[in-house]
XYZ file of C-alpha atoms in Angstrom:
776
model
C -44.277 104.751 121.112
C -40.636 105.330 121.951
C -39.995 108.660 123.717
C -38.593 111.415 121.510
C -34.847 111.937 121.843
C -33.736 114.888 123.944
C -31.718 117.567 122.164
C -29.981 120.686 123.438
C -29.689 123.972 121.603
C -27.733 127.123 122.327
C -29.938 130.043 121.205
C -28.949 133.656 120.757
C -31.622 136.390 120.441
C -30.599 139.892 119.365
C -32.519 143.153 119.161
C -34.327 145.125 121.862
C -34.628 142.176 124.218
C -33.514 143.612 127.560
C -35.747 145.543 129.897
C -38.858 144.354 128.066
C -39.712 141.161 129.963
C -37.982 138.879 127.482
C -36.396 136.478 129.988
C -39.712 135.918 131.834
C -41.337 135.430 128.438
C -38.762 132.740 127.585
C -39.246 131.128 131.003
C -43.023 130.906 130.488
C -42.556 129.476 126.983
C -40.221 126.846 128.392
C -42.815 125.869 131.006
C -45.522 125.535 128.355
C -43.283 123.453 126.092
C -41.811 121.297 128.838
C -38.248 122.431 128.122
C -35.333 122.434 130.542
C -32.268 124.659 130.634
C -31.710 128.363 131.334
C -31.966 131.914 129.991
C -29.883 134.984 130.815
C -29.022 138.481 129.636
C -25.574 139.180 128.324
C -23.980 142.012 126.392
C -25.076 140.418 123.097
C -28.774 140.245 123.992
C -30.495 137.174 125.436
C -28.776 133.791 125.627
C -30.743 130.538 126.008
C -29.762 126.937 126.525
C -32.858 124.803 125.912
C -33.223 121.018 126.159
C -36.182 119.056 124.832
C -37.548 117.228 121.803
C -36.941 118.549 118.313
C -40.600 119.575 117.719
C -40.691 121.523 120.976
C -37.370 123.253 120.244
C -38.606 124.162 116.771
C -41.751 125.665 118.282
C -39.639 127.605 120.783
C -37.585 129.166 117.989
C -40.716 130.108 116.088
C -42.458 131.682 119.068
C -39.360 133.640 120.071
C -39.863 135.484 116.789
C -43.644 135.765 116.711
C -44.832 136.016 120.332
C -42.273 138.380 121.867
C -43.374 140.940 124.529
C -44.891 144.191 123.235
C -41.819 146.344 123.893
C -39.378 143.851 122.367
C -37.920 143.964 118.862
C -36.386 140.686 117.708
C -33.825 141.235 114.967
C -32.223 137.835 114.883
C -32.599 134.348 116.388
C -29.720 131.909 115.941
C -29.599 128.322 117.197
C -26.785 125.798 117.418
C -27.163 122.136 118.404
C -25.192 120.947 121.433
C -24.697 117.644 123.224
C -27.607 116.959 125.587
C -27.041 118.060 129.192
C -28.820 116.741 132.296
C -31.135 119.674 133.243
C -34.165 119.044 135.428
C -35.829 122.476 135.213
C -35.721 125.774 133.361
C -34.392 128.838 135.202
C -33.297 132.432 134.806
C -29.631 132.700 135.721
C -27.331 135.633 136.451
C -26.483 137.988 133.606
C -23.095 137.920 131.968
C -21.150 141.010 130.961
C -18.981 141.486 127.900
C -18.757 143.614 124.778
C -22.244 144.951 124.082
C -24.125 143.968 120.956
C -27.619 144.487 122.314
C -29.617 147.696 122.607
C -31.739 149.428 125.178
C -35.345 150.322 124.407
C -36.854 153.803 124.636
C -38.926 154.985 127.588
C -42.670 154.364 127.328
C -45.809 155.430 129.167
C -47.512 153.632 132.061
C -49.316 150.496 130.887
C -52.992 149.726 131.540
C -52.220 147.055 134.159
C -50.133 149.481 136.201
C -52.828 152.148 135.923
C -55.362 149.717 137.417
C -53.060 149.228 140.413
C -52.255 152.931 140.630
C -55.911 153.812 141.216
C -56.941 150.744 143.226
C -57.085 151.683 146.942
C -56.552 148.031 147.892
C -53.248 147.829 146.002
C -50.015 148.364 147.890
C -48.923 150.527 144.931
C -51.986 152.784 145.194
C -50.950 156.286 144.025
C -47.306 155.186 143.863
C -45.582 157.773 141.677
C -43.028 155.287 140.318
C -45.201 152.302 139.452
C -43.799 150.281 136.554
C -43.430 146.752 135.228
C -41.739 144.889 132.386
C -44.225 146.418 129.919
C -43.837 150.106 130.747
C -41.796 152.893 132.251
C -38.259 154.222 131.862
C -35.527 152.369 129.984
C -33.029 154.547 128.104
C -33.105 157.460 130.546
C -32.232 155.328 133.609
C -29.665 152.947 132.088
C -25.962 153.462 132.736
C -24.615 150.356 130.984
C -25.601 147.070 129.365
C -26.671 144.373 129.986
C -29.825 145.968 131.334
C -29.962 144.871 134.973
C -30.986 146.853 138.044
C -27.378 147.420 139.241
C -26.699 149.090 135.868
C -29.562 151.590 136.277
C -30.327 154.585 138.477
C -32.598 152.224 140.487
C -29.498 150.506 141.907
C -29.626 152.708 145.016
C -33.139 151.474 145.873
C -32.901 147.879 147.263
C -36.066 145.862 146.796
C -38.244 145.351 149.850
C -39.359 141.760 150.665
C -42.694 142.159 148.860
C -41.097 143.576 145.714
C -38.428 140.866 145.864
C -41.212 138.276 145.749
C -42.690 139.990 142.667
C -39.274 140.175 141.050
C -38.583 136.472 141.524
C -42.077 135.068 140.846
C -42.240 133.786 137.252
C -46.000 134.269 137.091
C -45.765 137.977 138.034
C -45.481 140.626 135.324
C -42.748 142.223 137.434
C -40.625 139.083 137.161
C -37.168 140.573 136.542
C -38.631 144.056 135.974
C -35.516 146.076 136.735
C -37.249 149.351 137.670
C -39.921 147.806 139.873
C -40.462 149.266 143.344
C -43.215 150.319 145.747
C -43.780 153.077 148.319
C -41.645 151.122 150.805
C -38.516 150.748 148.663
C -38.771 153.134 145.730
C -37.839 156.743 145.042
C -39.556 159.561 146.909
C -41.370 162.616 145.607
C -40.616 166.001 147.090
C -41.982 169.502 146.519
C -39.890 172.583 147.181
C -40.239 176.313 146.619
C -38.072 178.534 144.454
C -35.508 178.806 147.261
C -35.244 175.032 147.600
C -37.178 174.843 150.887
C -39.397 171.744 151.233
C -43.134 172.280 151.194
C -45.103 170.131 153.618
C -48.018 167.882 152.701
C -48.774 165.481 149.898
C -46.524 166.609 146.995
C -49.135 165.816 144.345
C -51.980 167.598 146.156
C -49.793 170.618 146.933
C -48.546 170.787 143.339
C -52.093 170.834 141.978
C -52.953 173.544 144.488
C -50.017 175.672 143.272
C -50.967 175.157 139.625
C -54.571 176.139 140.301
C -53.342 179.272 142.112
C -51.480 180.406 139.003
C -47.981 179.201 139.852
C -45.370 177.741 137.483
C -44.079 174.358 138.655
C -41.072 172.480 137.285
C -42.064 168.790 137.212
C -39.526 166.008 136.817
C -40.473 163.592 134.033
C -38.682 160.733 132.273
C -35.977 162.565 130.338
C -35.971 165.862 132.196
C -38.165 168.512 133.787
C -41.234 170.173 132.291
C -42.482 173.637 133.152
C -46.176 173.318 133.945
C -48.930 175.832 134.571
C -52.695 176.149 134.165
C -53.227 176.497 130.415
C -56.611 178.193 130.972
C -55.064 181.027 133.006
C -53.879 183.725 130.553
C -51.966 185.625 133.239
C -49.726 182.703 134.196
C -49.262 181.726 130.523
C -48.113 185.287 129.787
C -45.830 185.191 132.832
C -44.291 181.914 131.643
C -43.680 183.470 128.219
C -42.000 186.465 129.809
C -39.827 184.416 132.147
C -38.819 181.926 129.462
C -38.289 184.666 126.865
C -40.658 182.875 124.527
C -42.585 185.625 122.807
C -44.888 183.704 120.463
C -43.710 180.119 119.962
C -46.610 177.797 120.837
C -46.704 175.792 124.049
C -47.662 172.121 124.204
C -50.491 171.231 126.555
C -51.328 168.029 128.419
C -54.833 166.667 128.941
C -56.032 163.630 130.855
C -57.216 161.604 127.849
C -58.347 161.784 124.234
C -61.927 162.526 125.302
C -60.716 165.698 127.002
C -59.158 166.922 123.733
C -62.430 167.364 121.830
C -63.355 170.810 123.272
C -60.094 172.213 121.947
C -59.135 170.412 118.730
C -60.228 168.016 116.017
C -58.887 164.478 116.471
C -58.810 161.906 113.680
C -58.526 158.183 114.328
C -54.853 158.233 113.296
C -54.133 161.194 115.573
C -55.941 159.528 118.482
C -53.842 156.397 117.982
C -50.680 158.490 118.183
C -51.850 160.367 121.281
C -52.683 157.128 123.106
C -49.636 155.193 121.928
C -47.129 153.985 124.501
C -44.614 156.531 123.117
C -46.912 159.426 124.135
C -45.596 162.101 121.755
C -46.823 165.640 121.343
C -49.230 165.550 118.371
C -50.107 168.643 116.342
C -53.898 168.851 115.926
C -56.184 171.283 114.144
C -57.524 173.609 116.830
C -61.167 174.651 116.991
C -61.904 178.272 116.122
C -62.768 178.890 119.801
C -59.447 177.536 121.095
C -57.779 180.939 121.096
C -60.404 182.134 123.582
C -60.510 178.998 125.766
C -56.725 178.599 125.885
C -55.522 182.177 125.400
C -51.840 182.660 124.672
C -51.058 178.981 124.123
C -50.636 179.048 120.321
C -51.080 182.701 119.346
C -52.261 183.200 115.798
C -52.028 179.505 114.916
C -54.617 176.996 113.793
C -52.788 174.010 115.253
C -52.296 172.971 118.839
C -49.638 170.638 120.247
C -51.313 168.139 122.586
C -50.059 165.237 124.653
C -51.500 162.789 127.159
C -49.983 161.771 130.522
C -46.813 159.688 130.290
C -45.550 159.102 133.823
C -47.413 158.095 136.997
C -46.759 161.620 138.287
C -48.725 163.095 135.385
C -51.587 160.666 135.914
C -51.670 161.427 139.639
C -52.055 165.162 139.011
C -55.116 164.542 136.846
C -56.412 161.989 139.379
C -56.092 164.592 142.116
C -57.948 167.162 139.989
C -60.727 164.605 139.381
C -61.212 164.164 143.142
C -59.279 160.877 143.562
C -61.953 158.525 142.199
C -61.429 154.797 142.724
C -60.677 152.687 139.680
C -59.892 153.777 136.126
C -63.335 154.625 134.724
C -62.533 158.334 135.135
C -59.722 157.948 132.573
C -62.340 157.594 129.853
C -64.296 160.661 130.957
C -63.614 164.248 129.947
C -61.548 166.117 132.546
C -61.276 169.884 132.927
C -57.611 170.227 133.923
C -55.414 171.494 131.059
C -51.708 171.975 131.745
C -49.034 173.717 129.761
C -46.264 171.130 129.636
C -43.211 172.632 127.991
C -39.557 171.624 128.203
C -37.877 173.104 131.255
C -34.996 175.044 129.819
C -33.964 178.610 129.192
C -34.703 179.334 125.530
C -32.785 177.115 123.117
C -30.819 175.218 125.772
C -31.042 171.485 126.613
C -33.778 170.229 128.905
C -32.944 170.353 132.639
C -32.498 166.906 134.174
C -31.382 167.027 137.854
C -32.162 168.896 141.043
C -29.117 171.138 141.237
C -29.389 172.038 137.580
C -33.111 172.768 137.942
C -32.648 175.205 140.810
C -29.793 176.946 138.994
C -30.988 177.107 135.390
C -34.673 177.595 136.196
C -34.120 180.270 138.823
C -36.515 183.108 138.111
C -38.675 180.877 135.887
C -40.192 178.204 138.169
C -42.052 179.050 141.385
C -41.769 175.492 142.729
C -40.190 172.132 141.920
C -41.886 168.718 141.998
C -38.782 166.540 142.169
C -37.729 163.020 143.113
C -34.542 161.130 143.924
C -34.375 158.751 140.928
C -31.599 160.066 138.727
C -32.168 160.785 135.051
C -29.088 159.325 133.419
C -29.796 160.699 129.930
C -31.710 163.792 128.852
C -34.536 163.059 126.447
C -36.971 165.713 125.245
C -40.531 165.070 124.050
C -41.152 163.755 120.553
C -43.386 165.770 118.220
C -45.418 164.320 115.331
C -48.182 165.290 112.950
C -50.462 163.257 110.715
C -50.182 164.069 107.010
C -52.327 162.274 104.436
C -53.233 159.723 107.108
C -49.644 158.848 108.008
C -47.606 159.858 111.045
C -44.738 162.234 110.312
C -41.958 163.070 112.753
C -41.206 166.681 113.489
C -38.911 165.696 116.371
C -37.901 162.106 117.151
C -36.907 161.760 120.775
C -38.572 160.319 123.910
C -40.458 157.111 123.214
C -38.641 156.472 119.932
C -34.934 157.230 120.372
C -32.508 155.571 120.446
C -34.339 152.596 118.881
C -32.103 151.323 116.081
C -32.778 151.817 112.398
C -31.831 148.585 110.654
C -29.280 149.012 107.852
C -29.081 146.644 104.886
C -25.377 146.069 105.293
C -22.872 145.854 108.101
C -19.563 147.681 108.150
C -17.071 149.636 110.190
C -18.630 151.541 113.081
C -19.339 155.164 112.182
C -19.883 158.150 114.455
C -21.819 160.955 112.728
C -21.995 164.409 114.325
C -25.041 165.689 112.428
C -26.069 169.227 111.580
C -25.842 172.603 113.273
C -29.611 172.999 113.617
C -31.893 170.398 115.252
C -28.822 168.345 115.999
C -28.778 164.631 116.684
C -25.800 162.282 116.527
C -25.698 158.765 115.123
C -23.610 155.690 115.929
C -23.617 152.568 113.765
C -22.866 149.094 115.063
C -23.131 146.192 112.666
C -26.462 146.438 110.867
C -27.873 149.024 113.287
C -27.847 152.823 113.239
C -28.628 154.417 116.607
C -29.918 157.955 116.190
C -29.763 159.921 119.425
C -32.630 161.809 121.025
C -33.065 165.471 120.112
C -30.099 167.646 121.090
C -31.119 170.967 119.560
C -29.423 173.784 117.699
C -25.741 174.152 118.506
C -25.766 177.919 118.936
C -25.115 178.015 122.689
C -22.510 176.481 124.987
C -25.011 174.304 126.867
C -26.226 172.597 123.673
C -22.660 172.060 122.468
C -21.829 170.429 125.794
C -24.972 168.289 125.477
C -23.780 167.051 122.094
C -20.413 166.094 123.608
C -22.235 164.325 126.451
C -24.507 162.453 124.027
C -21.618 161.270 121.837
C -19.822 159.818 124.827
C -22.950 158.257 126.294
C -24.034 156.539 123.070
C -20.567 155.130 122.459
C -20.267 153.934 126.053
C -23.787 152.487 126.274
C -23.432 150.622 122.977
C -19.824 149.651 123.752
C -18.721 151.055 120.395
C -15.300 152.333 119.452
C -15.942 154.251 116.211
C -13.690 153.540 113.274
C -14.797 156.505 111.169
C -16.099 159.972 111.954
C -18.345 161.958 109.629
C -19.702 165.489 109.711
C -21.210 168.344 107.704
C -19.317 170.109 104.945
C -19.472 173.471 106.760
C -16.090 173.958 108.482
C -17.320 176.499 111.059
C -20.246 174.544 112.519
C -19.649 173.324 116.065
C -20.664 169.829 114.980
C -17.872 169.832 112.385
C -15.265 171.183 114.785
C -16.319 168.692 117.458
C -16.098 165.834 114.928
C -12.635 166.816 113.765
C -11.441 167.204 117.359
C -12.856 163.790 118.297
C -11.194 162.167 115.288
C -7.861 163.747 116.113
C -8.024 162.600 119.738
C -8.744 159.023 118.677
C -6.647 158.895 115.522
C -9.635 158.304 113.235
C -10.316 159.212 109.594
C -13.030 161.773 108.834
C -15.494 162.282 106.024
C -17.325 165.529 105.194
C -20.802 164.946 103.718
C -22.700 167.697 101.913
C -25.856 168.658 103.802
C -28.429 167.830 101.119
C -26.698 164.616 100.129
C -27.105 163.629 103.787
C -30.828 164.450 103.673
C -31.358 162.021 100.804
C -28.966 159.425 102.222
C -31.000 159.345 105.449
C -34.098 158.338 103.500
C -32.077 155.726 101.608
C -30.868 154.297 104.927
C -34.438 154.068 106.234
C -35.613 152.251 103.116
C -32.480 150.078 102.720
C -31.963 151.614 99.280
C -28.461 151.124 97.891
C -28.813 151.810 94.153
C -28.968 155.087 92.213
C -31.998 157.339 92.557
C -33.080 160.946 92.306
C -33.119 163.134 95.392
C -35.183 166.233 96.072
C -33.875 168.201 99.045
C -35.896 171.252 100.078
C -34.886 173.147 103.200
C -33.470 176.343 104.646
C -29.736 176.215 104.169
C -26.737 173.934 103.828
C -23.271 174.686 102.534
C -22.867 173.449 98.965
C -19.821 171.905 97.354
C -19.295 175.186 95.474
C -19.100 177.174 98.710
C -22.540 178.811 98.296
C -25.695 178.414 100.364
C -27.821 175.603 98.927
C -31.392 174.885 99.903
C -33.479 173.442 97.058
C -31.547 170.782 95.205
C -32.365 168.179 92.609
C -29.744 165.476 93.009
C -28.687 162.146 91.598
C -27.486 159.982 94.451
C -25.763 156.630 94.267
C -24.636 155.678 97.769
C -21.581 157.769 98.615
C -21.754 159.565 95.265
C -23.881 162.652 94.687
C -24.342 164.852 91.630
C -26.277 168.132 91.565
C -28.731 168.115 88.649
C -30.511 171.372 89.384
C -31.425 174.042 91.898
C -33.708 177.015 92.456
C -32.756 180.321 90.906
C -30.545 182.101 93.411
C -31.956 184.813 95.634
C -29.743 187.292 97.538
C -29.892 187.361 101.343
C -29.289 190.968 102.462
C -27.682 190.713 105.870
C -26.891 187.007 105.508
C -28.270 184.885 108.345
C -30.519 187.740 109.563
C -32.805 186.861 106.663
C -33.748 183.614 108.411
C -35.291 185.741 111.188
C -36.581 188.700 109.149
C -38.727 187.593 106.186
C -39.174 191.168 104.975
C -35.513 191.130 103.903
C -36.174 188.200 101.549
C -39.236 190.019 100.246
C -37.020 193.044 99.617
C -34.592 190.806 97.737
C -37.412 189.710 95.404
C -38.316 193.346 94.704
C -34.689 194.094 93.924
C -34.297 191.135 91.577
C -37.446 192.210 89.733
C -36.087 195.722 89.213
C -38.207 197.361 91.920
C -35.495 198.262 94.425
C -36.845 201.783 94.785
C -40.025 200.422 96.386
C -38.240 198.684 99.277
C -37.964 201.633 101.679
C -41.588 202.647 101.152
C -43.081 199.157 101.302
C -41.293 197.894 104.427
C -41.667 200.168 107.426
C -38.422 199.057 108.985
C -35.534 201.314 110.092
C -33.143 199.144 108.090
C -35.159 199.187 104.846
C -33.088 201.873 103.093
C -29.889 200.166 104.189
C -31.098 196.829 102.842
C -31.991 198.431 99.516
C -28.477 199.863 99.298
C -26.903 196.545 100.270
C -28.745 194.811 97.461
C -27.725 197.474 94.943
C -24.063 197.227 95.956
C -24.252 193.426 96.393
C -22.762 193.941 99.842
C -23.204 191.247 102.528
C -25.868 189.639 100.354
C -24.814 186.050 99.702
C -27.005 184.213 97.222
C -28.973 181.105 98.090
C -31.042 178.459 96.333
C -33.117 177.862 99.475
C -36.835 177.124 99.218
C -37.079 177.990 102.900
C -36.039 181.551 102.072
C -38.562 181.580 99.190
C -41.307 180.756 101.710
C -40.029 183.634 103.847
C -40.067 185.962 100.846
C -43.645 184.982 99.988
C -44.805 185.517 103.582
C -43.013 188.869 103.667
C -44.523 190.028 100.375
C -48.018 189.082 101.548
C -47.555 190.867 104.879
C -47.992 187.659 106.863
C -44.662 187.915 108.663
C -42.269 190.834 109.053
C -39.975 189.462 111.774
C -40.127 185.893 113.089
C -40.424 185.109 116.797
C -39.442 181.469 116.226
C -38.005 179.291 113.482
C -40.221 178.697 110.430
C -42.974 180.992 111.738
C -43.283 182.700 108.339
C -43.647 179.397 106.483
C -46.224 178.175 109.014
C -48.307 181.332 108.625
C -48.086 181.085 104.836
C -49.263 177.457 104.885
C -52.010 178.361 107.363
C -53.331 181.173 105.162
C -53.383 178.864 102.147
C -55.141 176.132 104.135
C -57.944 178.503 105.113
C -58.613 179.327 101.469
C -58.380 175.714 100.266
C -60.760 174.488 102.973
C -63.292 177.110 101.964
C -62.915 177.068 98.165
C -60.846 174.035 97.185
C -57.494 174.056 95.426
C -57.072 177.063 93.126
C -55.827 176.819 89.552
C -52.016 177.096 89.413
C -50.784 180.371 88.021
C -49.888 180.059 84.325
C -46.391 181.117 83.288
C -45.357 181.399 86.929
C -42.132 179.440 86.657
C -39.481 178.337 84.178
C -36.999 175.468 84.029
C -33.745 176.148 82.206
C -31.734 173.654 80.195
C -29.208 173.393 83.022
C -31.914 172.348 85.529
C -32.510 175.700 87.226
C -36.067 176.237 88.505
C -37.074 179.913 88.410
C -40.016 180.895 90.639
C -39.618 184.657 90.286
C -42.703 185.177 88.092
C -44.824 183.574 90.815
C -43.159 185.632 93.552
C -43.721 188.781 91.529
C -47.454 188.072 91.447
C -47.582 188.280 95.240
C -46.358 191.875 95.409
C -49.733 193.451 94.696
C -51.992 190.607 95.885
C -55.301 191.698 97.426
C -56.713 188.421 98.746
C -53.856 187.177 100.915
C -55.233 183.685 101.575
C -56.028 183.136 97.903
C -52.554 184.297 96.897
C -50.968 181.941 99.441
C -53.059 179.059 98.078
C -52.121 179.858 94.470
C -48.469 179.997 95.555
C -48.689 176.467 96.967
C -50.647 175.057 94.025
C -48.180 176.525 91.552
C -45.171 175.347 93.546
C -46.470 171.762 93.512
C -46.867 171.855 89.725
C -43.409 173.406 89.281
C -41.724 170.794 91.487
C -43.565 168.014 89.692
C -42.395 169.157 86.271
C -38.857 169.707 87.571
C -38.628 166.120 88.848
C -40.334 164.580 85.804
C -37.831 166.275 83.504
C -35.003 164.774 85.568
C -36.661 161.350 85.344
C -36.779 161.657 81.566
C -33.140 162.793 81.415
C -31.645 160.202 83.771
C -34.017 157.272 83.320
C -34.263 156.969 87.124
C -37.845 156.459 88.302
C -37.285 156.380 92.077
C -37.025 159.580 94.085
C -36.240 160.185 97.751
C -37.045 163.494 99.362
C -35.935 165.223 102.540
C -35.578 168.626 104.143
C -37.666 170.704 106.504
C -39.919 172.092 103.737
C -41.503 168.640 103.503
C -43.227 169.295 106.828
C -45.624 171.436 104.781
C -48.628 169.172 104.170
C -49.852 171.346 101.284
C -46.727 170.343 99.370
C -46.092 166.742 100.402
C -49.479 165.135 99.744
C -50.221 166.565 96.267
C -46.600 166.380 95.118
C -46.374 162.715 96.026
C -49.665 162.029 94.257
C -48.497 163.901 91.135
C -45.190 162.056 90.984
C -46.792 158.660 91.474
C -49.255 159.516 88.696
C -46.196 160.107 86.491
C -44.765 156.683 87.333
C -42.274 157.868 89.955
C -41.753 155.789 93.104
C -41.370 158.165 96.052
C -39.401 157.274 99.198
C -40.208 159.536 102.146
C -38.900 159.768 105.725
C -40.947 157.493 107.986
C -38.875 156.666 111.063
C -37.084 160.015 111.133
C -38.037 163.652 110.631
C -37.546 165.130 107.164
C -35.619 168.073 108.639
C -32.075 168.401 109.919
C -32.557 165.915 112.763
C -32.004 163.130 110.208
C -28.730 164.543 108.869
C -26.599 162.405 111.218
C -28.228 159.222 109.901
C -27.532 160.307 106.322
C -23.922 161.142 107.129
C -23.462 157.751 108.742
C -24.995 155.945 105.761
C -22.730 157.753 103.279
C -19.704 156.817 105.373
C -20.862 153.194 105.534
C -21.079 153.069 101.734
C -17.922 155.049 100.977
C -15.535 152.891 98.949
C -11.933 152.440 100.136
C -10.856 154.292 97.000
C -12.143 157.446 98.668
C -9.297 157.315 101.171
C -8.474 160.930 100.376
C -11.772 161.871 102.006
C -11.718 159.276 104.754
């Protein structure tokens, strides 16, 4: 048979294809298929010139899509035929710079192959605190620019030793072109210092474990910043950490060696175990055992759920290895270990996570007793992600390390948009072509450090993605820092701006996730967002069609005596319910608070008592009326305690019958829950009352939506807002709506709360028609 004709193809692969072993993968494919040519990184992604027979080139294109490395995400493969060129081999050639159109992947945990080396005494990387390969380790937090090559990362200052150079250039090695690879001879160095910055002699890992076991608080450098660590079983040091960090009651996350070690403290389902052991290594909220409060005192005071995570970095694994007595091999990783560490973000309350040495010694002065540090720079801060499993599915509470800034694919391409997000739980979003890049968690913009972090993140995302925004979008509230920063940015760069109403953005974020571009209903349930009428919105039934949004209904308004103080003092919202029900005279007697009489007078005079349609404030009112929460020590504490009380009753007795006549829906779409709230005033069985509240709320929301379906003819609904973190609402409400023929779109790749607002703002701006030039 005549030999098959040789063809050449220029191939372009886009997506997350840098820093994930994609070029070595292409090289190995070429060897298997007998192809000649080359592969390289460039600012667009991965570029290939392949020469061979048509069947082999066709197979190459197919396998580029189907067999990519585990950390890769292939969005697009394009091929163009070229004239055949005389290649005699296939090689990896030098990267080419240019305008970026590729993306960098998130950081991930140590892979199994690296763990085997880490605990193999015969390996030259035995107990090497920075072991990594193409399948694991840091990406986003060490990258300064694209394309992703070692000179563009914080590893640039660590030249490869001869042995590591051989690994890096050997096609058969999994460290072939692994940009962060290193060993004890050529990599970063660990160092342990005391609170005054003086070095402590000895093995840093062994000394750190010794300090932790002696009841000390150690700041440990991770992937996206420092953690504050201490012995979670020592109530004295946990109390001291609370005092130093000014964290009165908010729960701490804890780290254990493996999933087996979790079972003494919490229940773990198969779905939760999968999340814990995933390469993203998030904090996962688990149902704590009844004995957990005694075994881990002070970790999650008064709560039934515990935030748990497994080791992410080699440093974490080495601490547990040290505590286990340095056993050879990895068998110990499947055995229950006794060490339990508090592992909480290293920051003074509410500020961004600390990321470098100087910052750590300054901002953590008086908090940390020692610092386990190293000399590999963290280029970008990135806090831990937090998830929970609801109705068998993972739900984001905070999307950050391990997930951000992985792109969310948009159904259409347009002008690049920069969205500045919300005031609370801030993230920012940049769009480029079909991709929306949502930043890691920034936090609430109520302190100067967080505002500076937002500025830093905006600049970094734009620089890393090589994007020059063409539009800027922000929240409707003119006084939020995010709005002022957006307007200032737009003015500096001569760009148009678009203000997007908060709850419209909640629904638009879900539409962006699901590539939904037509009209649909939106149910937004949260704490607060400025409405188009200048009042505080919070529970809105909307009709959304891209950039257009119409308010169909809302909760009956409830006054907030003292304004924003109500978000911290649930008793004030409970007092507002009493007032609205004509029982103002009972406020001072019922609430033993020095301000009770003043609040009663404020409500009577309608002074400093703006009205809100917020379901979040309704949860606060219910918790206040039931005596579950007088003053909150952290955000949403009242709602969490209300849900927890209801859960206890439901687990013991099943779902109660909804309260008859407990709500009303007016002709103009207003949902009135006051009859139900009134029933809580004299409740005797607190858990039963909380359960009835939830059961009735689900029925009320169901009827509210179904009426809107009948009125509009729209049978698809998207929901968003922080209230959808309540599992007692989301699961039965979704089931009810689906039973009534309603298709429900829910947040899957983002959190339902305010962290998704930037994505929604960006999506609205992408869809805004040129005729809206007055807004743009």
